[in-house]
Amino acid sequence: GESVGLHLPTLSVQEGDNSIINCAYSNSASDYFIWYKQESGKGPQFIIDIRSNMDKRQGQRVTVLLNKTVKHLSLQIAATQPGDSAVYFCAENMGTGGFKTIFGAGTRLFVKA
Amino acid sequence: DTAVSQTPKYLVTQMGNDKSIKCEQNLGHDTMYWYKQDSKKFLKIMFSYNNKELIINETVPNRFSPKSPDKAHLNLHINSLELGDSAVYFCASSQVVQVRLPNTGELFFGEGSRLTVL
């Protein structure tokens, strides 16, 4: 995942619009990628995952896109709702027997009603 | 039923003290973790245990000593607390099917333990 700057990147969207959260990962050997959502005062929760042999995966209102050429991951949320407001993390599994998942810096999503 | 539970939720203590955070998972997973989240929300892996054995120690100071009495528990003891230890500590678990294969499972996190060192 990408760790940039001193501040948590923020994305502000209008309720009902689509949201796109981007992430750059660091290790070419990573073969499993996951998006997590963290609400205030809680632990991160799994949203969707994708393996390196795929470039797109869809869930309910969420889509993850993987571009291995440029080591880029994105999370698209359709029809964003106030309940989607949270910090979103991309994570990569480093392939070391599966025991090490590295998190990106996170993006805070604000949904305006 | 809470899948991954950690206690205490809040911990305020003085520099130099020793404290422990406990974690239990009832998911039947074979792997447990400790992550540290700083004030900028950056989540950093500290330790990973598989079937009670230490697998990953991410250059964490010796003052941090994890202990896994069984597969369902992973406790974190911290000696000689420093100001920089102030953070939220998250316990997590997952089911890693087999060593040397890519992880097939998501991480299940506890609610976090906020440690404040004064």
PDB file of C-alpha atoms in Angstrom:
ATOM      1  CA  GLY A   1       0.000   0.000   0.000  1.00  0.00           C
ATOM      2  CA  GLU A   2       0.977   3.551  -0.408  1.00  0.00           C
ATOM      3  CA  SER A   3       2.222   5.580   2.513  1.00  0.00           C
ATOM      4  CA  VAL A   4       2.407   9.175   1.453  1.00  0.00           C
ATOM      5  CA  GLY A   5       2.519  12.504   3.180  1.00  0.00           C
ATOM      6  CA  LEU A   6       1.723  13.436   6.723  1.00  0.00           C
ATOM      7  CA  HIS A   7      -2.027  13.662   6.470  1.00  0.00           C
ATOM      8  CA  LEU A   8      -4.673  11.083   5.818  1.00  0.00           C
ATOM      9  CA  PRO A   9      -5.899  11.590   2.239  1.00  0.00           C
ATOM     10  CA  THR A  10      -9.528  12.618   2.194  1.00  0.00           C
ATOM     11  CA  LEU A  11     -12.249  12.122  -0.373  1.00  0.00           C
ATOM     12  CA  SER A  12     -15.503  13.999  -0.078  1.00  0.00           C
ATOM     13  CA  VAL A  13     -18.487  12.902  -2.186  1.00  0.00           C
ATOM     14  CA  GLN A  14     -22.145  13.713  -2.437  1.00  0.00           C
ATOM     15  CA  GLU A  15     -24.604  11.070  -1.315  1.00  0.00           C
ATOM     16  CA  GLY A  16     -25.670   9.020  -4.307  1.00  0.00           C
ATOM     17  CA  ASP A  17     -22.515   9.689  -6.307  1.00  0.00           C
ATOM     18  CA  ASN A  18     -19.919   7.035  -7.036  1.00  0.00           C
ATOM     19  CA  SER A  19     -16.663   7.029  -5.079  1.00  0.00           C
ATOM     20  CA  ILE A  20     -13.271   5.908  -6.283  1.00  0.00           C
ATOM     21  CA  ILE A  21     -10.477   5.326  -3.810  1.00  0.00           C
ATOM     22  CA  ASN A  22      -7.015   4.662  -5.194  1.00  0.00           C
ATOM     23  CA  CYS A  23      -4.030   2.863  -3.802  1.00  0.00           C
ATOM     24  CA  ALA A  24      -0.524   2.073  -4.989  1.00  0.00           C
ATOM     25  CA  TYR A  25       1.040  -1.059  -3.604  1.00  0.00           C
ATOM     26  CA  SER A  26       4.717  -1.642  -3.155  1.00  0.00           C
ATOM     27  CA  ASN A  27       5.659  -5.265  -3.731  1.00  0.00           C
ATOM     28  CA  SER A  28       5.533  -6.937  -7.135  1.00  0.00           C
ATOM     29  CA  ALA A  29       5.474 -10.307  -5.376  1.00  0.00           C
ATOM     30  CA  SER A  30       2.176  -9.570  -3.631  1.00  0.00           C
ATOM     31  CA  ASP A  31      -0.533 -11.835  -4.963  1.00  0.00           C
ATOM     32  CA  TYR A  32      -3.531 -11.085  -2.815  1.00  0.00           C
ATOM     33  CA  PHE A  33      -5.109  -7.700  -2.198  1.00  0.00           C
ATOM     34  CA  ILE A  34      -7.836  -6.665   0.168  1.00  0.00           C
ATOM     35  CA  TRP A  35      -9.853  -3.555   0.903  1.00  0.00           C
ATOM     36  CA  TYR A  36     -10.854  -2.827   4.485  1.00  0.00           C
ATOM     37  CA  LYS A  37     -13.248  -0.272   5.953  1.00  0.00           C
ATOM     38  CA  GLN A  38     -12.643   1.205   9.375  1.00  0.00           C
ATOM     39  CA  GLU A  39     -15.412   3.103  11.109  1.00  0.00           C
ATOM     40  CA  SER A  40     -14.672   5.378  14.018  1.00  0.00           C
ATOM     41  CA  GLY A  41     -13.811   3.480  17.181  1.00  0.00           C
ATOM     42  CA  LYS A  42     -13.808   0.098  15.476  1.00  0.00           C
ATOM     43  CA  GLY A  43     -11.386  -2.315  13.919  1.00  0.00           C
ATOM     44  CA  PRO A  44     -10.978  -2.606  10.152  1.00  0.00           C
ATOM     45  CA  GLN A  45     -13.563  -4.781   8.407  1.00  0.00           C
ATOM     46  CA  PHE A  46     -13.160  -6.737   5.198  1.00  0.00           C
ATOM     47  CA  ILE A  47     -14.931  -5.328   2.149  1.00  0.00           C
ATOM     48  CA  ILE A  48     -13.633  -7.180  -0.872  1.00  0.00           C
ATOM     49  CA  ASP A  49     -10.522  -8.982  -2.055  1.00  0.00           C
ATOM     50  CA  ILE A  50      -8.851  -9.842  -5.342  1.00  0.00           C
ATOM     51  CA  ARG A  51      -6.101 -12.196  -6.421  1.00  0.00           C
ATOM     52  CA  SER A  52      -3.313 -11.230  -8.756  1.00  0.00           C
ATOM     53  CA  ASN A  53      -4.667 -13.461 -11.529  1.00  0.00           C
ATOM     54  CA  MET A  54      -7.705 -11.203 -11.816  1.00  0.00           C
ATOM     55  CA  ASP A  55      -8.053  -7.546 -12.781  1.00  0.00           C
ATOM     56  CA  LYS A  56     -11.590  -6.902 -11.611  1.00  0.00           C
ATOM     57  CA  ARG A  57     -13.913  -8.222  -8.979  1.00  0.00           C
ATOM     58  CA  GLN A  58     -17.391  -7.043  -8.063  1.00  0.00           C
ATOM     59  CA  GLY A  59     -19.326  -7.230  -4.855  1.00  0.00           C
ATOM     60  CA  GLN A  60     -22.457  -5.580  -3.655  1.00  0.00           C
ATOM     61  CA  ARG A  61     -22.062  -1.892  -4.617  1.00  0.00           C
ATOM     62  CA  VAL A  62     -18.274  -2.276  -4.608  1.00  0.00           C
ATOM     63  CA  THR A  63     -15.803  -3.089  -7.352  1.00  0.00           C
ATOM     64  CA  VAL A  64     -12.080  -3.599  -7.004  1.00  0.00           C
ATOM     65  CA  LEU A  65      -9.765  -3.047  -9.962  1.00  0.00           C
ATOM     66  CA  LEU A  66      -6.196  -4.285 -10.068  1.00  0.00           C
ATOM     67  CA  ASN A  67      -3.528  -3.050 -12.461  1.00  0.00           C
ATOM     68  CA  LYS A  68      -0.410  -5.108 -11.875  1.00  0.00           C
ATOM     69  CA  THR A  69       1.577  -3.266 -14.518  1.00  0.00           C
ATOM     70  CA  VAL A  70       1.598  -0.077 -12.498  1.00  0.00           C
ATOM     71  CA  LYS A  71       0.930  -1.736  -9.115  1.00  0.00           C
ATOM     72  CA  HIS A  72      -2.324   0.102  -8.646  1.00  0.00           C
ATOM     73  CA  LEU A  73      -5.507  -0.879  -6.889  1.00  0.00           C
ATOM     74  CA  SER A  74      -8.808   0.968  -6.748  1.00  0.00           C
ATOM     75  CA  LEU A  75     -12.077   0.597  -4.903  1.00  0.00           C
ATOM     76  CA  GLN A  76     -15.242   1.865  -6.501  1.00  0.00           C
ATOM     77  CA  ILE A  77     -18.329   2.365  -4.384  1.00  0.00           C
ATOM     78  CA  ALA A  78     -21.567   2.845  -6.282  1.00  0.00           C
ATOM     79  CA  ALA A  79     -24.313   5.145  -5.023  1.00  0.00           C
ATOM     80  CA  THR A  80     -22.340   6.180  -1.952  1.00  0.00           C
ATOM     81  CA  GLN A  81     -24.367   6.399   1.240  1.00  0.00           C
ATOM     82  CA  PRO A  82     -23.738   8.219   4.535  1.00  0.00           C
ATOM     83  CA  GLY A  83     -22.982   4.827   6.122  1.00  0.00           C
ATOM     84  CA  ASP A  84     -20.016   4.504   3.786  1.00  0.00           C
ATOM     85  CA  SER A  85     -18.213   7.313   5.617  1.00  0.00           C
ATOM     86  CA  ALA A  86     -15.105   5.712   7.073  1.00  0.00           C
ATOM     87  CA  VAL A  87     -11.388   5.238   6.533  1.00  0.00           C
ATOM     88  CA  TYR A  88     -10.606   2.792   3.742  1.00  0.00           C
ATOM     89  CA  PHE A  89      -7.398   0.801   3.578  1.00  0.00           C
ATOM     90  CA  CYS A  90      -5.938  -1.224   0.796  1.00  0.00           C
ATOM     91  CA  ALA A  91      -3.803  -4.116   1.947  1.00  0.00           C
ATOM     92  CA  GLU A  92      -1.431  -6.478   0.209  1.00  0.00           C
ATOM     93  CA  ASN A  93      -0.377  -9.896   1.249  1.00  0.00           C
ATOM     94  CA  MET A  94       3.324 -10.272   0.844  1.00  0.00           C
ATOM     95  CA  GLY A  95       3.241 -13.933  -0.032  1.00  0.00           C
ATOM     96  CA  THR A  96       5.510 -14.947   2.859  1.00  0.00           C
ATOM     97  CA  GLY A  97       3.469 -18.004   3.630  1.00  0.00           C
ATOM     98  CA  GLY A  98       0.450 -15.804   4.030  1.00  0.00           C
ATOM     99  CA  PHE A  99       1.253 -14.458   7.461  1.00  0.00           C
ATOM    100  CA  LYS A 100       2.036 -10.858   6.610  1.00  0.00           C
ATOM    101  CA  THR A 101      -0.581  -8.410   5.387  1.00  0.00           C
ATOM    102  CA  ILE A 102       0.658  -4.878   4.831  1.00  0.00           C
ATOM    103  CA  PHE A 103      -1.731  -1.959   4.981  1.00  0.00           C
ATOM    104  CA  GLY A 104      -1.625   1.212   2.971  1.00  0.00           C
ATOM    105  CA  ALA A 105      -1.963   4.651   4.529  1.00  0.00           C
ATOM    106  CA  GLY A 106      -5.744   4.807   4.274  1.00  0.00           C
ATOM    107  CA  THR A 107      -8.181   7.275   2.745  1.00  0.00           C
ATOM    108  CA  ARG A 108     -10.913   8.983   4.689  1.00  0.00           C
ATOM    109  CA  LEU A 109     -14.222   9.086   2.836  1.00  0.00           C
ATOM    110  CA  PHE A 110     -16.747  11.772   3.761  1.00  0.00           C
ATOM    111  CA  VAL A 111     -20.243  11.428   2.361  1.00  0.00           C
ATOM    112  CA  LYS A 112     -22.250  14.634   2.237  1.00  0.00           C
ATOM    113  CA  ALA A 113     -25.995  14.268   2.602  1.00  0.00           C
TER     114      ALA A 113
ATOM    115  CA  ASP B   1     -20.805 -13.335  20.332  1.00  0.00           C
ATOM    116  CA  THR B   2     -17.715 -11.271  19.621  1.00  0.00           C
ATOM    117  CA  ALA B   3     -15.404 -13.006  17.161  1.00  0.00           C
ATOM    118  CA  VAL B   4     -12.175 -11.271  18.215  1.00  0.00           C
ATOM    119  CA  SER B   5     -12.251  -9.641  21.611  1.00  0.00           C
ATOM    120  CA  GLN B   6      -9.500  -7.695  23.280  1.00  0.00           C
ATOM    121  CA  THR B   7      -9.216  -6.160  26.710  1.00  0.00           C
ATOM    122  CA  PRO B   8      -8.903  -3.567  27.968  1.00  0.00           C
ATOM    123  CA  LYS B   9     -10.476  -1.184  25.479  1.00  0.00           C
ATOM    124  CA  TYR B  10      -8.757   1.792  27.085  1.00  0.00           C
ATOM    125  CA  LEU B  11      -5.527   1.904  29.036  1.00  0.00           C
ATOM    126  CA  VAL B  12      -3.942   5.016  30.539  1.00  0.00           C
ATOM    127  CA  THR B  13      -0.639   4.613  32.313  1.00  0.00           C
ATOM    128  CA  GLN B  14       2.589   6.332  33.268  1.00  0.00           C
ATOM    129  CA  MET B  15       5.898   6.073  31.447  1.00  0.00           C
ATOM    130  CA  GLY B  16       8.008   3.231  32.708  1.00  0.00           C
ATOM    131  CA  ASN B  17       5.107   1.022  33.724  1.00  0.00           C
ATOM    132  CA  ASP B  18       4.418  -2.481  32.411  1.00  0.00           C
ATOM    133  CA  LYS B  19       1.039  -3.338  30.935  1.00  0.00           C
ATOM    134  CA  SER B  20      -0.707  -6.180  29.109  1.00  0.00           C
ATOM    135  CA  ILE B  21      -3.426  -6.412  26.502  1.00  0.00           C
ATOM    136  CA  LYS B  22      -5.309  -9.661  26.059  1.00  0.00           C
ATOM    137  CA  CYS B  23      -6.889 -11.052  22.917  1.00  0.00           C
ATOM    138  CA  GLU B  24      -9.137 -14.008  22.268  1.00  0.00           C
ATOM    139  CA  GLN B  25     -10.754 -15.278  19.086  1.00  0.00           C
ATOM    140  CA  ASN B  26     -13.601 -17.778  18.872  1.00  0.00           C
ATOM    141  CA  LEU B  27     -13.417 -18.270  15.112  1.00  0.00           C
ATOM    142  CA  GLY B  28     -11.243 -21.360  15.222  1.00  0.00           C
ATOM    143  CA  HIS B  29      -8.518 -19.589  13.243  1.00  0.00           C
ATOM    144  CA  ASP B  30      -4.943 -20.781  13.314  1.00  0.00           C
ATOM    145  CA  THR B  31      -3.208 -17.418  12.983  1.00  0.00           C
ATOM    146  CA  MET B  32      -3.316 -14.332  15.168  1.00  0.00           C
ATOM    147  CA  TYR B  33      -1.717 -10.917  14.859  1.00  0.00           C
ATOM    148  CA  TRP B  34      -0.996  -7.688  16.626  1.00  0.00           C
ATOM    149  CA  TYR B  35      -1.139  -4.437  14.705  1.00  0.00           C
ATOM    150  CA  LYS B  36      -0.334  -0.931  15.934  1.00  0.00           C
ATOM    151  CA  GLN B  37      -2.294   2.057  14.622  1.00  0.00           C
ATOM    152  CA  ASP B  38      -0.797   5.487  15.179  1.00  0.00           C
ATOM    153  CA  SER B  39      -2.495   8.853  15.371  1.00  0.00           C
ATOM    154  CA  LYS B  40      -2.369   9.192  11.577  1.00  0.00           C
ATOM    155  CA  LYS B  41      -4.283   5.920  11.225  1.00  0.00           C
ATOM    156  CA  PHE B  42      -1.285   4.080   9.836  1.00  0.00           C
ATOM    157  CA  LEU B  43      -1.628   0.357  10.595  1.00  0.00           C
ATOM    158  CA  LYS B  44       1.615  -1.516  11.098  1.00  0.00           C
ATOM    159  CA  ILE B  45       1.973  -5.211  11.685  1.00  0.00           C
ATOM    160  CA  MET B  46       3.885  -6.122  14.824  1.00  0.00           C
ATOM    161  CA  PHE B  47       3.601  -9.873  15.265  1.00  0.00           C
ATOM    162  CA  SER B  48       2.074 -12.893  13.631  1.00  0.00           C
ATOM    163  CA  TYR B  49       1.537 -16.238  15.356  1.00  0.00           C
ATOM    164  CA  ASN B  50       0.522 -19.467  13.692  1.00  0.00           C
ATOM    165  CA  ASN B  51      -0.557 -22.351  15.918  1.00  0.00           C
ATOM    166  CA  LYS B  52       1.088 -20.678  18.913  1.00  0.00           C
ATOM    167  CA  GLU B  53       4.383 -20.209  17.096  1.00  0.00           C
ATOM    168  CA  LEU B  54       5.892 -16.820  16.328  1.00  0.00           C
ATOM    169  CA  ILE B  55       6.084 -16.384  12.562  1.00  0.00           C
ATOM    170  CA  ILE B  56       6.630 -12.685  12.098  1.00  0.00           C
ATOM    171  CA  ASN B  57       8.299 -10.140  14.365  1.00  0.00           C
ATOM    172  CA  GLU B  58       8.455  -6.840  12.565  1.00  0.00           C
ATOM    173  CA  THR B  59      11.489  -5.297  14.274  1.00  0.00           C
ATOM    174  CA  VAL B  60       9.457  -4.543  17.339  1.00  0.00           C
ATOM    175  CA  PRO B  61      11.481  -3.514  20.429  1.00  0.00           C
ATOM    176  CA  ASN B  62      12.180  -6.241  22.957  1.00  0.00           C
ATOM    177  CA  ARG B  63       9.959  -4.392  25.412  1.00  0.00           C
ATOM    178  CA  PHE B  64       7.041  -5.915  23.520  1.00  0.00           C
ATOM    179  CA  SER B  65       6.558  -9.578  24.290  1.00  0.00           C
ATOM    180  CA  PRO B  66       3.648 -11.469  22.771  1.00  0.00           C
ATOM    181  CA  LYS B  67       2.496 -14.717  24.299  1.00  0.00           C
ATOM    182  CA  SER B  68       0.196 -17.296  22.787  1.00  0.00           C
ATOM    183  CA  PRO B  69      -0.903 -19.877  25.366  1.00  0.00           C
ATOM    184  CA  ASP B  70      -3.111 -21.551  22.775  1.00  0.00           C
ATOM    185  CA  LYS B  71      -4.399 -20.967  19.251  1.00  0.00           C
ATOM    186  CA  ALA B  72      -7.313 -18.884  20.463  1.00  0.00           C
ATOM    187  CA  HIS B  73      -5.313 -16.419  22.537  1.00  0.00           C
ATOM    188  CA  LEU B  74      -2.571 -13.932  21.809  1.00  0.00           C
ATOM    189  CA  ASN B  75      -1.612 -11.528  24.558  1.00  0.00           C
ATOM    190  CA  LEU B  76       0.717  -8.565  24.330  1.00  0.00           C
ATOM    191  CA  HIS B  77       2.876  -7.505  27.236  1.00  0.00           C
ATOM    192  CA  ILE B  78       4.740  -4.218  27.116  1.00  0.00           C
ATOM    193  CA  ASN B  79       7.553  -3.389  29.521  1.00  0.00           C
ATOM    194  CA  SER B  80       8.916   0.050  30.408  1.00  0.00           C
ATOM    195  CA  LEU B  81       6.278   1.950  28.490  1.00  0.00           C
ATOM    196  CA  GLU B  82       7.388   5.006  26.518  1.00  0.00           C
ATOM    197  CA  LEU B  83       5.449   7.993  25.214  1.00  0.00           C
ATOM    198  CA  GLY B  84       5.819   6.694  21.667  1.00  0.00           C
ATOM    199  CA  ASP B  85       3.948   3.533  22.574  1.00  0.00           C
ATOM    200  CA  SER B  86       0.740   5.535  22.731  1.00  0.00           C
ATOM    201  CA  ALA B  87      -1.453   4.124  19.973  1.00  0.00           C
ATOM    202  CA  VAL B  88      -4.386   1.854  19.301  1.00  0.00           C
ATOM    203  CA  TYR B  89      -3.377  -1.795  19.292  1.00  0.00           C
ATOM    204  CA  PHE B  90      -5.451  -4.178  17.233  1.00  0.00           C
ATOM    205  CA  CYS B  91      -5.556  -7.909  17.546  1.00  0.00           C
ATOM    206  CA  ALA B  92      -6.637  -9.873  14.484  1.00  0.00           C
ATOM    207  CA  SER B  93      -7.012 -13.457  13.374  1.00  0.00           C
ATOM    208  CA  SER B  94      -7.223 -15.328  10.103  1.00  0.00           C
ATOM    209  CA  GLN B  95      -7.228 -18.827   8.759  1.00  0.00           C
ATOM    210  CA  VAL B  96      -4.037 -19.393   6.797  1.00  0.00           C
ATOM    211  CA  VAL B  97      -4.678 -22.646   5.043  1.00  0.00           C
ATOM    212  CA  GLN B  98      -1.158 -23.840   4.561  1.00  0.00           C
ATOM    213  CA  VAL B  99       2.322 -22.466   4.956  1.00  0.00           C
ATOM    214  CA  ARG B 100       4.007 -21.415   1.702  1.00  0.00           C
ATOM    215  CA  LEU B 101       0.686 -20.842   0.006  1.00  0.00           C
ATOM    216  CA  PRO B 102      -0.766 -17.380  -0.412  1.00  0.00           C
ATOM    217  CA  ASN B 103      -3.046 -16.280   2.332  1.00  0.00           C
ATOM    218  CA  THR B 104      -6.598 -17.123   1.378  1.00  0.00           C
ATOM    219  CA  GLY B 105      -8.374 -15.436   4.206  1.00  0.00           C
ATOM    220  CA  GLU B 106      -9.299 -12.006   5.395  1.00  0.00           C
ATOM    221  CA  LEU B 107      -8.227 -10.618   8.728  1.00  0.00           C
ATOM    222  CA  PHE B 108     -10.817 -10.354  11.462  1.00  0.00           C
ATOM    223  CA  PHE B 109     -10.010  -7.502  13.803  1.00  0.00           C
ATOM    224  CA  GLY B 110     -10.907  -6.781  17.372  1.00  0.00           C
ATOM    225  CA  GLU B 111     -12.244  -3.392  18.422  1.00  0.00           C
ATOM    226  CA  GLY B 112      -8.825  -2.139  19.432  1.00  0.00           C
ATOM    227  CA  SER B 113      -7.155  -1.174  22.705  1.00  0.00           C
ATOM    228  CA  ARG B 114      -6.265   2.486  23.028  1.00  0.00           C
ATOM    229  CA  LEU B 115      -3.082   2.876  25.042  1.00  0.00           C
ATOM    230  CA  THR B 116      -2.153   6.307  26.359  1.00  0.00           C
ATOM    231  CA  VAL B 117       1.227   6.729  28.000  1.00  0.00           C
ATOM    232  CA  LEU B 118       1.614   9.876  30.101  1.00  0.00           C
TER     233      LEU B 118
END
